[in-house]
CSV table of C-alpha atoms in Angstrom, one decimal:
chain,number,residue,atom,x,y,z
A,6,MET,CA,0.0,0.0,0.0
A,7,SER,CA,3.0,2.3,0.3
A,8,GLU,CA,5.0,3.8,-2.5
A,9,ASN,CA,8.7,4.5,-2.4
A,10,PRO,CA,8.9,8.2,-3.5
A,11,THR,CA,12.5,7.8,-4.7
A,12,SER,CA,11.7,4.9,-7.1
A,13,ALA,CA,11.5,5.3,-10.8
A,14,SER,CA,7.8,4.4,-10.9
A,15,ALA,CA,7.1,7.2,-8.4
A,16,ALA,CA,9.0,9.7,-10.4
A,17,SER,CA,7.3,8.8,-13.6
A,18,ALA,CA,3.8,9.4,-12.3
A,19,ARG,CA,3.0,12.7,-13.9
A,20,PRO,CA,0.2,15.1,-12.9
A,21,ALA,CA,-1.9,16.3,-15.7
A,22,GLY,CA,-1.1,20.0,-15.0
A,23,VAL,CA,2.7,19.5,-15.3
A,24,PRO,CA,3.4,19.3,-19.1
A,25,SER,CA,4.2,22.9,-19.5
A,26,GLY,CA,7.9,22.3,-20.0
A,27,THR,CA,9.6,22.5,-23.4
A,28,GLY,CA,10.7,18.9,-23.6
A,29,LYS,CA,10.2,15.4,-22.2
A,30,GLY,CA,13.2,15.7,-19.8
A,31,GLU,CA,11.9,19.0,-18.5
A,32,ARG,CA,8.4,17.6,-18.0
A,33,ASP,CA,9.6,14.6,-16.2
A,34,THR,CA,11.8,16.6,-13.9
A,35,ARG,CA,8.9,18.9,-13.1
A,36,ALA,CA,6.6,15.9,-12.5
A,37,ARG,CA,9.2,14.6,-10.1
A,38,VAL,CA,9.4,17.9,-8.2
A,39,ALA,CA,5.6,18.0,-8.0
A,40,ARG,CA,5.5,14.4,-6.8
A,41,LEU,CA,8.1,15.2,-4.0
A,42,ILE,CA,6.1,18.2,-2.9
A,43,LEU,CA,3.0,16.0,-2.7
A,44,GLU,CA,4.7,13.3,-0.7
A,45,ARG,CA,7.2,15.3,1.4
A,46,GLY,CA,5.6,18.8,1.5
A,47,PRO,CA,5.5,21.3,2.9
A,48,ILE,CA,9.2,21.4,1.8
A,49,THR,CA,11.7,24.2,1.1
A,50,ALA,CA,13.3,24.9,-2.3
A,51,SER,CA,16.7,23.9,-1.0
A,52,ALA,CA,15.5,20.6,0.3
A,53,LEU,CA,13.8,19.9,-3.1
A,54,GLY,CA,17.0,20.8,-5.0
A,55,ASP,CA,19.0,18.4,-2.8
A,56,ARG,CA,16.6,15.5,-3.4
A,57,VAL,CA,16.3,16.1,-7.2
A,58,GLY,CA,19.9,17.2,-7.7
A,59,LEU,CA,19.1,20.6,-9.3
A,60,THR,CA,20.8,23.9,-8.9
A,61,PRO,CA,18.9,26.7,-7.0
A,62,ALA,CA,18.1,28.4,-10.4
A,63,ALA,CA,16.8,25.2,-11.9
A,64,ILE,CA,14.6,24.3,-9.0
A,65,ARG,CA,13.2,27.9,-8.9
A,66,ARG,CA,12.3,27.6,-12.5
A,67,HIS,CA,10.3,24.5,-11.9
A,68,LEU,CA,8.6,25.9,-8.8
A,69,ASP,CA,7.6,29.1,-10.6
A,70,ALA,CA,6.0,27.0,-13.4
A,71,LEU,CA,4.1,24.8,-10.9
A,72,LEU,CA,2.9,27.9,-9.0
A,73,ALA,CA,1.7,29.4,-12.2
A,74,ASP,CA,-0.2,26.2,-13.0
A,75,GLY,CA,-1.8,26.3,-9.6
A,76,MET,CA,-0.3,22.9,-8.7
A,77,ILE,CA,1.5,24.2,-5.6
A,78,GLU,CA,1.3,27.0,-3.1
A,79,VAL,CA,3.7,28.9,-0.9
A,80,ARG,CA,3.4,28.7,2.9
A,81,ARG,CA,5.5,30.8,5.3
A,82,ALA,CA,7.4,29.2,8.1
A,83,ARG,CA,5.8,29.4,11.5
A,84,PRO,CA,7.6,31.8,13.9
A,85,GLN,CA,8.9,28.9,16.0
A,86,THR,CA,10.6,27.3,13.0
A,87,GLN,CA,12.1,30.5,11.6
A,88,ARG,CA,15.7,30.9,12.5
A,89,GLY,CA,17.7,34.1,12.5
A,90,ARG,CA,16.7,37.3,10.7
A,91,GLY,CA,15.7,38.1,7.2
A,92,ARG,CA,12.8,37.1,5.1
A,93,PRO,CA,10.7,34.1,6.3
A,94,ALA,CA,11.5,30.8,4.7
A,95,LYS,CA,9.2,29.7,1.9
A,96,TRP,CA,7.7,26.2,2.1
A,97,PHE,CA,6.0,24.7,-0.9
A,98,ALA,CA,2.9,22.5,-0.5
A,99,ILE,CA,0.6,20.8,-3.0
A,100,THR,CA,-2.8,22.3,-3.7
A,101,ASP,CA,-6.1,20.4,-4.0
A,102,ALA,CA,-5.9,21.0,-7.8
A,103,GLY,CA,-2.3,19.6,-7.8
A,104,ARG,CA,-3.3,16.5,-5.8
A,105,SER,CA,-6.3,15.7,-8.1
A,106,ALA,CA,-4.2,16.2,-11.2
A,107,PHE,CA,-1.9,13.3,-10.5
A,108,VAL,CA,-2.5,10.5,-12.9
A,109,HIS,CA,-3.2,7.2,-11.3
A,110,ALA,CA,-3.1,5.0,-14.4
A,111,TYR,CA,-2.1,2.0,-12.3
A,112,ASP,CA,-5.4,2.3,-10.5
A,113,ASP,CA,-7.3,0.9,-13.4
A,114,LEU,CA,-5.1,-2.2,-13.5
A,115,ALA,CA,-5.3,-2.7,-9.8
A,116,SER,CA,-9.0,-2.3,-9.7
A,117,SER,CA,-9.5,-4.7,-12.6
A,118,ALA,CA,-7.3,-7.3,-10.9
A,119,LEU,CA,-9.2,-7.0,-7.6
A,120,ARG,CA,-12.6,-7.2,-9.5
A,121,PHE,CA,-11.4,-10.4,-11.1
A,122,LEU,CA,-10.2,-11.7,-7.7
A,123,ALA,CA,-13.6,-10.9,-6.2
A,124,GLU,CA,-15.5,-12.5,-9.0
A,125,THR,CA,-13.5,-15.7,-9.1
A,126,ALA,CA,-12.5,-16.2,-5.5
A,127,GLY,CA,-15.0,-14.1,-3.5
A,128,GLU,CA,-14.8,-11.0,-1.3
A,129,GLN,CA,-12.9,-12.9,1.4
A,130,ALA,CA,-10.0,-13.3,-1.1
A,131,VAL,CA,-9.9,-9.6,-1.6
A,132,ALA,CA,-9.8,-9.1,2.2
A,133,GLU,CA,-6.9,-11.6,2.5
A,134,PHE,CA,-5.1,-9.8,-0.3
A,135,ALA,CA,-5.4,-6.5,1.5
A,136,ARG,CA,-4.1,-8.0,4.7
A,137,ARG,CA,-1.1,-9.4,2.9
A,138,GLN,CA,-0.4,-6.1,1.2
A,139,ILE,CA,-0.3,-4.3,4.6
A,140,ALA,CA,1.7,-7.0,6.3
A,141,ASP,CA,5.0,-5.7,4.9
A,142,LEU,CA,4.3,-2.2,6.2
A,143,GLU,CA,3.3,-3.6,9.6
A,144,ARG,CA,6.6,-5.7,9.8
A,145,ARG,CA,8.7,-2.6,9.0
A,146,TYR,CA,6.9,-0.3,11.5
A,147,HIS,CA,6.6,-2.7,14.4
A,148,PRO,CA,10.1,-2.5,15.8
A,149,VAL,CA,10.1,1.3,15.4
A,150,VAL,CA,6.7,1.8,17.1
A,151,GLN,CA,7.5,-0.7,19.9
A,152,ALA,CA,10.8,1.1,20.7
A,153,ALA,CA,9.0,4.4,21.4
A,154,PRO,CA,7.6,5.2,24.8
A,155,PRO,CA,3.8,4.3,24.9
A,156,HIS,CA,2.7,7.9,25.0
A,157,GLN,CA,4.7,8.7,21.8
A,158,ARG,CA,3.7,5.7,19.7
A,159,VAL,CA,1.0,7.4,17.7
A,160,ARG,CA,3.4,10.1,16.7
A,161,THR,CA,6.1,7.6,15.9
A,162,LEU,CA,3.7,5.7,13.7
A,163,ALA,CA,2.8,9.0,11.9
A,164,GLU,CA,6.4,9.7,11.3
A,165,ALA,CA,6.9,6.2,9.8
A,166,LEU,CA,3.9,6.7,7.6
A,167,SER,CA,5.2,10.1,6.4
A,168,GLY,CA,8.5,8.4,5.5
A,169,ASP,CA,6.4,6.3,3.1
A,170,GLY,CA,4.7,9.3,1.5
A,171,TYR,CA,1.4,9.3,3.5
A,172,ALA,CA,2.0,12.9,4.9
A,173,ALA,CA,0.8,11.8,8.3
A,174,ALA,CA,0.5,13.6,11.6
A,175,ALA,CA,-0.7,12.9,15.2
A,176,ALA,CA,-2.7,15.2,17.4
A,177,LYS,CA,-4.8,15.1,20.5
A,178,ALA,CA,-8.4,14.0,19.7
A,179,PRO,CA,-11.0,16.8,20.0
A,180,GLN,CA,-13.7,14.2,21.1
A,181,GLN,CA,-14.7,13.9,24.7
A,182,GLY,CA,-12.9,10.9,26.3
A,183,GLY,CA,-9.4,11.8,25.1
A,184,GLY,CA,-7.3,9.7,22.9
A,185,GLU,CA,-5.4,10.8,19.8
A,186,GLN,CA,-6.0,11.2,16.1
A,187,LEU,CA,-3.8,9.9,13.3
A,188,CYS,CA,-4.3,11.9,10.1
A,189,GLN,CA,-3.0,10.9,6.7
A,190,HIS,CA,-3.1,13.6,4.1
A,191,HIS,CA,-2.2,11.4,1.2
A,192,CYS,CA,-3.3,7.9,0.2
A,193,PRO,CA,-1.5,6.2,-2.7
A,194,VAL,CA,-4.4,3.8,-3.2
A,195,ALA,CA,-7.4,6.1,-2.6
A,196,HIS,CA,-9.0,5.5,-6.0
A,197,VAL,CA,-8.8,1.7,-5.6
A,198,ALA,CA,-9.9,1.8,-1.9
A,199,ALA,CA,-13.0,3.7,-3.0
A,200,GLU,CA,-14.2,0.5,-4.7
A,201,PHE,CA,-12.5,-1.9,-2.3
A,202,PRO,CA,-12.8,-0.7,1.3
A,203,GLN,CA,-11.0,-3.9,2.4
A,204,LEU,CA,-7.7,-2.0,1.8
A,205,CYS,CA,-8.7,0.7,4.4
A,206,GLU,CA,-10.0,-2.0,6.8
A,207,ALA,CA,-6.7,-4.0,6.7
A,208,GLU,CA,-4.7,-0.8,7.3
A,209,THR,CA,-6.9,0.1,10.3
A,210,GLU,CA,-6.5,-3.4,11.8
A,211,ALA,CA,-2.7,-3.0,11.4
A,212,PHE,CA,-2.7,0.3,13.2
A,213,SER,CA,-4.6,-1.3,16.2
A,214,ARG,CA,-2.1,-4.1,16.4
A,215,LEU,CA,0.9,-1.8,16.1
A,216,LEU,CA,-0.3,0.5,18.8
A,217,GLY,CA,-1.9,-2.2,21.0
A,218,LEU,CA,-5.0,-0.1,21.3
A,219,PRO,CA,-8.6,0.1,19.9
A,220,VAL,CA,-8.8,2.4,16.9
A,221,GLN,CA,-11.7,3.7,14.8
A,222,ARG,CA,-11.5,5.1,11.2
A,223,LEU,CA,-13.5,8.3,11.2
A,224,ALA,CA,-12.8,9.5,7.7
A,225,THR,CA,-11.0,8.4,4.5
A,226,ILE,CA,-9.8,10.1,1.4
A,227,ALA,CA,-11.3,7.1,-0.5
A,228,HIS,CA,-14.8,8.2,0.6
A,229,GLY,CA,-14.3,11.8,-0.5
A,230,ASP,CA,-12.9,13.2,2.8
A,231,GLY,CA,-9.9,15.5,2.7
A,232,VAL,CA,-7.9,13.4,5.2
A,233,CYS,CA,-7.8,9.8,6.4
A,234,THR,CA,-8.5,10.2,10.1
A,235,THR,CA,-8.2,7.4,12.6
A,236,HIS,CA,-9.1,7.8,16.3
A,237,VAL,CA,-6.8,6.0,18.7
A,238,SER,CA,-8.4,5.3,22.1
A,239,SER,CA,-6.7,6.7,25.2
A,240,ARG,CA,-4.2,4.3,26.7
A,241,SER,CA,-5.1,5.3,30.3
A,242,LEU,CA,-8.8,4.5,29.7
A,243,CYS,CA,-8.0,1.2,28.1
A,244,GLN,CA,-5.7,0.2,30.9
A,245,GLY,CA,-8.0,1.6,33.6
A,246,THR,CA,-11.1,-0.5,32.7
A,247,PRO,CA,-9.6,-3.9,33.6
A,248,ALA,CA,-8.0,-2.5,36.8
A,249,ASP,CA,-11.3,-1.0,37.9
A,250,GLY,CA,-13.1,-4.3,37.2
A,251,GLN,CA,-10.5,-6.2,39.2
A,252,ASN,CA,-10.8,-3.9,42.1
A,253,THR,CA,-14.5,-4.3,42.2
A,254,ALA,CA,-14.2,-8.1,42.2
A,255,ASP,CA,-11.6,-7.9,45.0
A,256,ASN,CA,-13.9,-5.7,47.1
A,257,GLU,CA,-16.8,-8.1,46.6
A,258,GLU,CA,-14.6,-11.1,47.6
A,259,SER,CA,-13.4,-9.2,50.7
A,260,GLY,CA,-17.0,-8.5,51.7
A,261,ARG,CA,-17.9,-12.2,51.4
A,262,THR,CA,-14.9,-13.2,53.4
A,263,SER,CA,-15.7,-10.7,56.3
A,264,GLN,CA,-19.2,-12.1,56.5
């Protein structure tokens, strides 16, 4: 379910709004810049230049073209991230138009393959396929998440997901009862998952196992939401329930003994 943003296949996926360059090489480079902004943004021009291997002048040329096409937008650094004096640093982020412009040609093939699997082997086979797809991600994330202190595991999982291009973040849940929210701003299989929700279900199950906590998917990009949002139950509440129940049982036993 994850994509390697440095792979050739990731670099070759070209958004529809990118072909404003003068040649194929120029278009491919601009598509790669746009792809990096989608998966790594917000990101600075210098960081982009380092990743793509372009001079400052070359990266500025591509960024100006993408800005003119409405594919990206400029964000100013927050005060706490700004160092020293001078003009605030510019961070470039993908726009909604830029995100929707990316061509997902592989989605058609993936959807066709899953339709064939469902028709010939049943819906359960699709669910099993989804679980196997997410198993590699779960294996890679498990040691990293388990090494983190319990109260930092949701954030650690978000960082691991971001490393795979999901643009994830963790925050305190606004709902009553506490907990945290895991938000993914990019989903590489959103178009396929819209038809086959088993992909989202397998991912949600993996999150619960990785964190050792109940989780609930509140929103998905596949269903038209802007962000995939997963609520993670409060660890203190989950641990408190058995303890309370045990205390009650102990008190009842003590009462019977004293009688």
